[in-house]
Short mmCIF file of C-alpha atoms and ligand atoms in Angstrom, two decimals:
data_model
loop_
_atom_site.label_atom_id
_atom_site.label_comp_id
_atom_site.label_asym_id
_atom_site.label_seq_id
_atom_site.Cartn_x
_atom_site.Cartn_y
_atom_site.Cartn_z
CA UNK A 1 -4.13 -6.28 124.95
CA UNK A 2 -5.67 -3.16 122.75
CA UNK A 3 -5.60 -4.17 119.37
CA UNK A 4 -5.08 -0.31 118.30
CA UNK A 5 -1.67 1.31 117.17
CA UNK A 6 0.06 4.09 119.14
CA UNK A 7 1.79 6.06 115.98
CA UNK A 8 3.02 9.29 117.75
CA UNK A 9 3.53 9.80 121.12
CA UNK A 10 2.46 7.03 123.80
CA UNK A 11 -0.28 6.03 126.01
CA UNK A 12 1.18 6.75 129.06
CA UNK A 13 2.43 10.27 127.89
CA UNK A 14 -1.61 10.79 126.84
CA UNK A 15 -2.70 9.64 130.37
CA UNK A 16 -0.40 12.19 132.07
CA UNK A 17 -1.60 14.97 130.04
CA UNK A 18 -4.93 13.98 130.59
CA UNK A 19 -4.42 13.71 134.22
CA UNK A 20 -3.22 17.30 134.37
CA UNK A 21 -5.90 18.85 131.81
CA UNK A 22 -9.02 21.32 132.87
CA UNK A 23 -9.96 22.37 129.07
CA UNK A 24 -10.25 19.81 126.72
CA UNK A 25 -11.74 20.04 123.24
CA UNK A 26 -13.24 17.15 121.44
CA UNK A 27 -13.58 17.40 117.60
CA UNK A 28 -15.76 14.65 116.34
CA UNK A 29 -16.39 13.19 113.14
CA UNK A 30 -18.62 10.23 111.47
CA UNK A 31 -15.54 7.83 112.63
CA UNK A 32 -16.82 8.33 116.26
CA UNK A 33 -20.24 6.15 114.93
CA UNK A 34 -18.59 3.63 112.77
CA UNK A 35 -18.40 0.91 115.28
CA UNK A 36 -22.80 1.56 115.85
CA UNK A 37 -23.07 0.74 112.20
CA UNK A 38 -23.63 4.06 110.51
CA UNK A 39 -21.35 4.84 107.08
CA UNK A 40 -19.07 7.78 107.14
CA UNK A 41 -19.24 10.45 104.24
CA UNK A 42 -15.90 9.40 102.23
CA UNK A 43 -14.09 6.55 101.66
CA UNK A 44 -15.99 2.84 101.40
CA UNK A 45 -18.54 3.41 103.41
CA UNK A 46 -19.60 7.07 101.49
CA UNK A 47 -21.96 6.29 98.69
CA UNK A 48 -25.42 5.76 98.44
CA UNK A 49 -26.76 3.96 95.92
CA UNK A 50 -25.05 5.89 92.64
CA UNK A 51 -23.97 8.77 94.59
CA UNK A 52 -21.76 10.53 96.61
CA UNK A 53 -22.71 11.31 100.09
CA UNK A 54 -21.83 14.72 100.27
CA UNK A 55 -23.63 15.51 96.77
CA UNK A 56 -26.47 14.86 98.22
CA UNK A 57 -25.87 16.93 101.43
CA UNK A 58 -26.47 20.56 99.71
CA UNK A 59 -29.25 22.82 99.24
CA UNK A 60 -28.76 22.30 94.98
CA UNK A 61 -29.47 18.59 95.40
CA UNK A 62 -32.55 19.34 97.69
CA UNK A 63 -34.17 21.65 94.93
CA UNK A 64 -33.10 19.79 92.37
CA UNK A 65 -34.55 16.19 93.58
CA UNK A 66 -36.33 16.70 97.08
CA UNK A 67 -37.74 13.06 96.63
CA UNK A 68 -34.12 11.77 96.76
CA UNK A 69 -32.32 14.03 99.07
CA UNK A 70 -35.39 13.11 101.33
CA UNK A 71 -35.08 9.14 100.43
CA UNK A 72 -31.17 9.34 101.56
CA UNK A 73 -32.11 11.19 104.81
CA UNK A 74 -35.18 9.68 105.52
CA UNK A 75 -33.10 5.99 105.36
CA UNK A 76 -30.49 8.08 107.50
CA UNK A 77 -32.95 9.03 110.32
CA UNK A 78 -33.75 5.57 110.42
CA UNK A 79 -30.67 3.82 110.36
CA UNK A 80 -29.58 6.03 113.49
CA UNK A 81 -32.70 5.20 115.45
CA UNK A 82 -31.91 1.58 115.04
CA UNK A 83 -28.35 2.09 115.81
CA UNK A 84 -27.04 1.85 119.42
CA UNK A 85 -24.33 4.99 120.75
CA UNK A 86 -21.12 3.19 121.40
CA UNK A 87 -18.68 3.01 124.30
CA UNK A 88 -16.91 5.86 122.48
CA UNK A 89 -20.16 8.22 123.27
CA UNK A 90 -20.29 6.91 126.79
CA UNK A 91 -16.91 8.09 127.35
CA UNK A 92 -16.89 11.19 125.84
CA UNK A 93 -20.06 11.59 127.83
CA UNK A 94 -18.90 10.48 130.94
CA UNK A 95 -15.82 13.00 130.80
CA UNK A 96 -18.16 15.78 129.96
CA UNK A 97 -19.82 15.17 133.44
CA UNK A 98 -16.55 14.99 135.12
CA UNK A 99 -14.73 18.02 133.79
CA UNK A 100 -16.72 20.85 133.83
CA UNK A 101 -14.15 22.44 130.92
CA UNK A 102 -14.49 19.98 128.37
CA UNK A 103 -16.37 20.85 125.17
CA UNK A 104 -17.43 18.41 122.54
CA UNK A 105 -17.45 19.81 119.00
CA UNK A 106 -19.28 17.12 117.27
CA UNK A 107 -19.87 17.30 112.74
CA UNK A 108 -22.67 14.16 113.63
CA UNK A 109 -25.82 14.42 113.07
CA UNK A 110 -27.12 11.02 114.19
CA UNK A 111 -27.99 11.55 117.69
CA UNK A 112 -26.18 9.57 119.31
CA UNK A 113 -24.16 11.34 121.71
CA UNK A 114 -27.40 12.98 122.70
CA UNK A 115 -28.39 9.34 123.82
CA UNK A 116 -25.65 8.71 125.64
CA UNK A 117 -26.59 11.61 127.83
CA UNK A 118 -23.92 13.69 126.95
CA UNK A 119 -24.70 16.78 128.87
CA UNK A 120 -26.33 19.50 126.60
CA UNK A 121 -24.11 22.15 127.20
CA UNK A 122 -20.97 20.54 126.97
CA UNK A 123 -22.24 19.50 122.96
CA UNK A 124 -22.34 21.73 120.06
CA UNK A 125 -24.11 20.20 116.98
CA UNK A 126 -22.07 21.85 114.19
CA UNK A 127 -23.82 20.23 111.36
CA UNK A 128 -27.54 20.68 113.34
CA UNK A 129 -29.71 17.33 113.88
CA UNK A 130 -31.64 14.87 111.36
CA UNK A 131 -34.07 14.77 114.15
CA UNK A 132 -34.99 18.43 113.46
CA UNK A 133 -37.01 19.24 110.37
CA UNK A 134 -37.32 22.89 109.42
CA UNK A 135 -38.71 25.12 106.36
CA UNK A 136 -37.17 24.53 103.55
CA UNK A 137 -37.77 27.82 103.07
CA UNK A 138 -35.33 29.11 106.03
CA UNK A 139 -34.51 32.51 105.46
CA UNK A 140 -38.47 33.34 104.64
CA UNK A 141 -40.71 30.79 106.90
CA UNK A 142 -38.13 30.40 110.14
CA UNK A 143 -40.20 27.13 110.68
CA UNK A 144 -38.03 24.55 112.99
CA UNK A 145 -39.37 21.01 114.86
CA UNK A 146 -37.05 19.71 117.40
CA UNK A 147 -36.57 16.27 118.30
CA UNK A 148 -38.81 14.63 115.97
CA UNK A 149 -38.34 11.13 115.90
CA UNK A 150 -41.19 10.31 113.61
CA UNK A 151 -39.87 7.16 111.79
CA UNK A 152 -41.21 7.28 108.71
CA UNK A 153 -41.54 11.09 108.29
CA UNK A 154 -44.15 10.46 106.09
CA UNK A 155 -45.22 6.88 104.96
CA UNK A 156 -43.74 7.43 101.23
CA UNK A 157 -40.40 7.50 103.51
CA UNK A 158 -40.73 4.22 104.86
CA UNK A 159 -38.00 1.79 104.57
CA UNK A 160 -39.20 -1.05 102.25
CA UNK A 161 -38.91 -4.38 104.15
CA UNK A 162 -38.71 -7.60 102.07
CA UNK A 163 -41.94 -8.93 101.27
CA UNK A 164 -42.52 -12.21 102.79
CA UNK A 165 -44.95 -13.34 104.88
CA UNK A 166 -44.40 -12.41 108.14
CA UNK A 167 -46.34 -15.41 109.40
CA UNK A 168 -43.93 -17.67 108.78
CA UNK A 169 -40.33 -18.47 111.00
CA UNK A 170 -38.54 -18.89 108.04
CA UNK A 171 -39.64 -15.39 106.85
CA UNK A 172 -39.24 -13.60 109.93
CA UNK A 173 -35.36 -14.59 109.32
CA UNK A 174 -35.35 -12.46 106.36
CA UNK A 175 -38.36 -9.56 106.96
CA UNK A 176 -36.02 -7.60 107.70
CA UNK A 177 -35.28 -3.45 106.46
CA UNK A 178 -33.91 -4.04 102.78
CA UNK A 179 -30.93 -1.66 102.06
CA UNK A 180 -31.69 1.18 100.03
CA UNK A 181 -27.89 2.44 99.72
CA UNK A 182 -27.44 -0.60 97.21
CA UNK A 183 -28.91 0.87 94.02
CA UNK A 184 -29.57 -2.94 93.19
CA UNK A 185 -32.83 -2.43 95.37
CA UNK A 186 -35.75 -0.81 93.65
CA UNK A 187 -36.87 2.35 95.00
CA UNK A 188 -39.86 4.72 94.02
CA UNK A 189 -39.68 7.79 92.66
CA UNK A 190 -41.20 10.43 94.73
CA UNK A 191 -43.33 13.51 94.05
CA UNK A 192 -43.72 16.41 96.58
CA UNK A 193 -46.69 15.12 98.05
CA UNK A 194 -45.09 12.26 99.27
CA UNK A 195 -42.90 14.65 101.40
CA UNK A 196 -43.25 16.29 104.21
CA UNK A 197 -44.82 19.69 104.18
CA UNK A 198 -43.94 22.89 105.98
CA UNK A 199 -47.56 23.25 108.50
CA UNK A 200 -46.71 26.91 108.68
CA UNK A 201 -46.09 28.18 105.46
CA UNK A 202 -48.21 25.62 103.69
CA UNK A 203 -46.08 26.09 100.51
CA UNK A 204 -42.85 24.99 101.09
CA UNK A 205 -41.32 21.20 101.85
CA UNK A 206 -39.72 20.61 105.65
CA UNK A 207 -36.23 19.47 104.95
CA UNK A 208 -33.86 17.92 107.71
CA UNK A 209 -32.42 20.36 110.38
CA UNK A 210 -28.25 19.74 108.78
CA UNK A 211 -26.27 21.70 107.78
CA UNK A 212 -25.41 21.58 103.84
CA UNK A 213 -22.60 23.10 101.89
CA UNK A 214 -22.32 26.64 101.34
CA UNK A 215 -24.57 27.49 104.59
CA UNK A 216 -24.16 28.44 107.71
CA UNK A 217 -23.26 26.39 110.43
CA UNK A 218 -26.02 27.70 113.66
CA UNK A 219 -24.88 31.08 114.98
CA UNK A 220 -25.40 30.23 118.83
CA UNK A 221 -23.33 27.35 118.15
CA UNK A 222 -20.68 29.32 116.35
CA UNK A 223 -21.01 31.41 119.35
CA UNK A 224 -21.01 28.88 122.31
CA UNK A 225 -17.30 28.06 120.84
CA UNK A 226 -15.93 31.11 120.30
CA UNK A 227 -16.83 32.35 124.11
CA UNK A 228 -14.50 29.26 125.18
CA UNK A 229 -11.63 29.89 122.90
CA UNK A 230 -11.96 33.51 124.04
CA UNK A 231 -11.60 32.40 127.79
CA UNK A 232 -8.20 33.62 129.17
CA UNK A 233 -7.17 29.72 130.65
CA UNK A 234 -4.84 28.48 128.13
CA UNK A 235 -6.69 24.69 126.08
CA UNK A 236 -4.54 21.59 127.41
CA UNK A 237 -6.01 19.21 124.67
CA UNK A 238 -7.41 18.53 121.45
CA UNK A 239 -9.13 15.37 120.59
CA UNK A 240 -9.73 14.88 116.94
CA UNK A 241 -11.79 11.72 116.74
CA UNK A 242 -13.13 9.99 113.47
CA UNK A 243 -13.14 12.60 111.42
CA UNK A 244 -11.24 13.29 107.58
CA UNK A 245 -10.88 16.86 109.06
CA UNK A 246 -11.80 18.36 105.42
CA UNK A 247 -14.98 20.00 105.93
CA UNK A 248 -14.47 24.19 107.47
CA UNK A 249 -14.92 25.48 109.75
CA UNK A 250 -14.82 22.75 111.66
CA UNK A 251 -11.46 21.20 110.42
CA UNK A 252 -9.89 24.73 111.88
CA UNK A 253 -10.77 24.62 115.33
CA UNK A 254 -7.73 21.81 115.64
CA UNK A 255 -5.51 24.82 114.87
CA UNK A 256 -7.65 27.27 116.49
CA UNK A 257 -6.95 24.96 119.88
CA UNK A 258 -3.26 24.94 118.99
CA UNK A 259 -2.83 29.15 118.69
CA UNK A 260 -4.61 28.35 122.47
CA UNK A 261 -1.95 26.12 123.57
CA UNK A 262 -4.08 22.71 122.89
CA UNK A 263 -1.96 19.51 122.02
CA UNK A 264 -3.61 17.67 119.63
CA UNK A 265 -4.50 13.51 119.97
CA UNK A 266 -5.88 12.03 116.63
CA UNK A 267 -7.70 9.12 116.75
CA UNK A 268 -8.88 7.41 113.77
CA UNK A 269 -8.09 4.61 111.38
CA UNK A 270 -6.49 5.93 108.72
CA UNK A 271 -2.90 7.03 109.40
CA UNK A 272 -3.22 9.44 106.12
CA UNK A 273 -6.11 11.44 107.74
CA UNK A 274 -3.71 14.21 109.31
CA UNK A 275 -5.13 17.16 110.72
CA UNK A 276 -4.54 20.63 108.88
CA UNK A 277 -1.08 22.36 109.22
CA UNK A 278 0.24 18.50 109.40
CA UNK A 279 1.90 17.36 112.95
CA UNK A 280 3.37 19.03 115.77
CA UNK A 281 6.26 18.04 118.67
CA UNK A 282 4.16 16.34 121.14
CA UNK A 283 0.92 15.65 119.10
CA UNK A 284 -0.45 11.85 119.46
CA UNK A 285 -1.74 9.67 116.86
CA UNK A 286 -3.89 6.23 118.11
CA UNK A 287 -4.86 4.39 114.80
CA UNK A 288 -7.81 1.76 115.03
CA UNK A 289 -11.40 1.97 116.04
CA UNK A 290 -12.51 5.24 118.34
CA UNK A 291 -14.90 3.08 120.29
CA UNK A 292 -11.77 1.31 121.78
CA UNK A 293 -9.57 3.72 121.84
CA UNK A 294 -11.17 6.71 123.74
CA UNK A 295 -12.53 4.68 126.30
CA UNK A 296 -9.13 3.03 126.84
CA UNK A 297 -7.41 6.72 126.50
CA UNK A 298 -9.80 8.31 128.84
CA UNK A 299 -9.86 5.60 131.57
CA UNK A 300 -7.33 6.65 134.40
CA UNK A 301 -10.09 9.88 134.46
CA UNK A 302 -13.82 8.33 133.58
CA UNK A 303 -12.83 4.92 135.11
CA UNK A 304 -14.63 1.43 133.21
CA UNK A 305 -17.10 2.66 130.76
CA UNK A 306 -20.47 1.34 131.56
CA UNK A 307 -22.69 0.75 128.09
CA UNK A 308 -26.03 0.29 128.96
CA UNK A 309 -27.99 -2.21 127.64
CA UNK A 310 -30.15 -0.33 125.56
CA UNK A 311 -31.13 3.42 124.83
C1 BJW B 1 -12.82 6.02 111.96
C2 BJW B 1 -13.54 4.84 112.11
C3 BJW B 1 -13.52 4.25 113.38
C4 BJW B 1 -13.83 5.51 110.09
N1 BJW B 1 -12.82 4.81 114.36
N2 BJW B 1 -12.11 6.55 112.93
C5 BJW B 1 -12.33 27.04 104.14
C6 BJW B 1 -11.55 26.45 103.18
C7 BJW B 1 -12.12 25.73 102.12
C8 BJW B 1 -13.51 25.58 102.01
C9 BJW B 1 -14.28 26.17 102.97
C10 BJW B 1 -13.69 26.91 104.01
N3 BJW B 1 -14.69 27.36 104.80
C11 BJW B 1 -15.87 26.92 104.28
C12 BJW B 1 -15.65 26.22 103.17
C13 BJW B 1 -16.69 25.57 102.31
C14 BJW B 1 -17.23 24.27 102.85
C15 BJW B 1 -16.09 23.26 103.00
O1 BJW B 1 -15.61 22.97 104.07
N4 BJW B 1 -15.70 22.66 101.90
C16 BJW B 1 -14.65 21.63 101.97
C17 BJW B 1 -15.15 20.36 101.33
C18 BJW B 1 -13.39 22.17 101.39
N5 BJW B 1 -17.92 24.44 104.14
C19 BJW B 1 -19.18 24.80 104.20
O2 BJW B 1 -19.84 25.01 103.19
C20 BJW B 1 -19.80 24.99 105.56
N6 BJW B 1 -20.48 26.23 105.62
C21 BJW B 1 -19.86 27.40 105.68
O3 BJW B 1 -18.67 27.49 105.81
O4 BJW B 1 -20.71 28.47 105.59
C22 BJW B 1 -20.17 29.79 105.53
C23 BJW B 1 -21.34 30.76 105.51
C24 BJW B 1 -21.29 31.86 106.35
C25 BJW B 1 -22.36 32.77 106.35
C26 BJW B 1 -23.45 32.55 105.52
C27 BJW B 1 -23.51 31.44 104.70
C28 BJW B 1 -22.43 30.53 104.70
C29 BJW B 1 -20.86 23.93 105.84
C30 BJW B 1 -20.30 22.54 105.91
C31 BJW B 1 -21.44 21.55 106.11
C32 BJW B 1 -20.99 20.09 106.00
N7 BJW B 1 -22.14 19.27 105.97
C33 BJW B 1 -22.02 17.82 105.96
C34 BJW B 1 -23.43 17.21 105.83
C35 BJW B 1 -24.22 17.35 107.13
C36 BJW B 1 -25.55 16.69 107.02
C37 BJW B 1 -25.47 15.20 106.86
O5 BJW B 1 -24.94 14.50 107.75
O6 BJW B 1 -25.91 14.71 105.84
O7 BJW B 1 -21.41 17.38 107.17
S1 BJW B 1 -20.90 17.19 104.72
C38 BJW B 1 -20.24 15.90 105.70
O8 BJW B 1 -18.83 16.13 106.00
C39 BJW B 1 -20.98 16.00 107.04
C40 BJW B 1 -19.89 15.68 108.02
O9 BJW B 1 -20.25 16.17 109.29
C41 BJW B 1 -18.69 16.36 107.42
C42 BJW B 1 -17.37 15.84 107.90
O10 BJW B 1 -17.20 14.52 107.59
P1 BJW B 1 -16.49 13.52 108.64
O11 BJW B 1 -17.34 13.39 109.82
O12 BJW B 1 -15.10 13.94 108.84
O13 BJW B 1 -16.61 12.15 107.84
P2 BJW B 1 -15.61 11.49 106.80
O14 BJW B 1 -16.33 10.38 106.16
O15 BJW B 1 -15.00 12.50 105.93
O16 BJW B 1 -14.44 10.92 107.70
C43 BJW B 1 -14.63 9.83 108.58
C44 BJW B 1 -13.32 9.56 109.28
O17 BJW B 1 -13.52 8.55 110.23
C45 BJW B 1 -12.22 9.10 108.33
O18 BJW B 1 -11.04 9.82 108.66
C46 BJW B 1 -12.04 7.62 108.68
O19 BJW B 1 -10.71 7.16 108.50
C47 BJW B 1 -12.43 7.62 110.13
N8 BJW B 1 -12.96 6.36 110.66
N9 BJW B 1 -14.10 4.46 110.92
C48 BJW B 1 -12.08 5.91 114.10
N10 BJW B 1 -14.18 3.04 113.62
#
């Protein structure tokens, strides 16, 4: 019995659709990772330590504190390496290698639909990678790493463990990472030599590869998206999955995929997170956890989701 909610529309009604669909969109948000144990921006889950996710995700509180920003994304990168993709990513994968017209649209930066071997081309990063550090200096230095899993980035970076012997059973129990979103655990202050330096320019920090507020989101990306909405074929579907739709552009390719003839299926757990322009005749809404419902929505297509072990 699925423990999720069917709000608008039905299962069955999704399935046909599905069954009869040769461009689907996927627009993916932090929801899509909940279930591997990383936090989502807003709501609970969206502050670390004192502060608000998103401050912390713009170029003002880079320059302003480069020891924090770095702290937040440092404990980020590492959090995500530890973190398994879900049977959420294996689907979405797993459709991506069946239908040659689906495109996944995803806001994460964690990585993890990249190990659930999403096919490359059928993923655009809209909000870049943690795992790719460039010059902070972007316009000037160009400077760019990709897949850098270096965990720590530097060994200021590190995430403090607790300090007990590790000799001992009963501290092995607890020697484990100590969580630095809870501003009840101490945490250094950091200078710019603790961080991470650009080995180009010499002069300026490396930052994370994301993309902040009030910048760009990567042009061949941009591009990659608009060549498929510009394809004649009309869109069948629109999957918006885990995501508060509130951050642009991304929030307006749901309509975009409308004006292109796209139904729209939300899935997500809070029945208040509607997509822009509100509902439409014929739109679905599945409330509960992505990583049951879009296997259990994309089944009669993908078949039984096989998770691997681990990646
Ligand atoms: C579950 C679940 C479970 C939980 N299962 N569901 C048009 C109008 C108004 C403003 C703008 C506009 N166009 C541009 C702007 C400005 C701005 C913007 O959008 N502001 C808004 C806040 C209004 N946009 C920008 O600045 C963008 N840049 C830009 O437009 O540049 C223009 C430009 C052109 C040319 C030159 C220069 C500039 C950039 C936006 C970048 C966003 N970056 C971040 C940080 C990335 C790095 C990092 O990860 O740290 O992206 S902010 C943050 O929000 C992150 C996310 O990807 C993004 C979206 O959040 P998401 O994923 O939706 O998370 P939540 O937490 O909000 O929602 C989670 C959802 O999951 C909830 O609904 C839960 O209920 C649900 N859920 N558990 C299913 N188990």
């Amino acid at each position: 019995m699925p423990s999720f909610k069917t709000l608008r529309g039905d299962i069955a009604s999704f399935h046909d659709a599905l069954k009869d669909s040769k461009r689907v969109l996927a627009l993916c948000g932090a929801g899509l990772s909940a279930s591997s144990g990383l936090p989502t921006f807003r709501g609970a889950g969206g502050l670390w330590r004192t502060h608000d996710a998103v401050s912390l995700a713009t170029p003002g509180a880079f320059e302003a504190d480069p020891g924090l920003v770095w702290q937040f994304y440092g404990y980020r990168r590492h959090m995500a390496l530890q973190a398994q993709p879900n049977p959420a990513h294996h689907a979405l994968a797993e459709l991506a290698r069946r239908m040659p017209g689906f495109q996944c649209l995803t806001q994460n930066v964690d990585g993890l639909s990249q190990r659930a071997e999403h096919p490359r081309a059928q993923l655009q990063l809209l909000h870049g990678t943690l795992f790719d550090l460039i010059c902070a200096n972007k316009r000037g230095c160009r400077y760019s790493r990709v897949d850098d899993f270096t965990d720590p980035v530097t060994p200021a970076l590190a995430v403090p463990t607790s300090g007990a012997d590790p000799t001992t059973n009963e501290a092995r129990e607890v020697a484990q990472d100590l969580d630095i979103s809870d501003i009840n655990v101490p945490l250094p202050g950091l200078s710019p030599e603790d961080l991470p330096r650009c080995p180009k320019c010499k002069k300026n920090l490396l930052r994370p590869g994301v993309v902040w507020f009030g910048e760009q989101l990567p042009v061949k990306v941009l591009d990659n998206i608009e060549e498929y909405l510009d394809e004649e074929e009309k869109i069948d579907l629109i999957l918006v999955i885990g995501t508060s739709a509130k951050v642009y552009p991304a929030a307006g390719y749901v309509g975009r995929a409308r004006d292109h003839g796209a139904r729209v299926a939300v899935i997500n757990m809070d029945e208040n997170d509607v997509p822009a322009g509100g509902w439409k005749e014929g739109d679905w809404f599945f409330q509960g956890d992505a990583a049951e419902i879009i296997p259990a929505l994309l089944k009669p297509t993908i078949g039984e989701v096989a998770v691997p072990a681990r990646v």
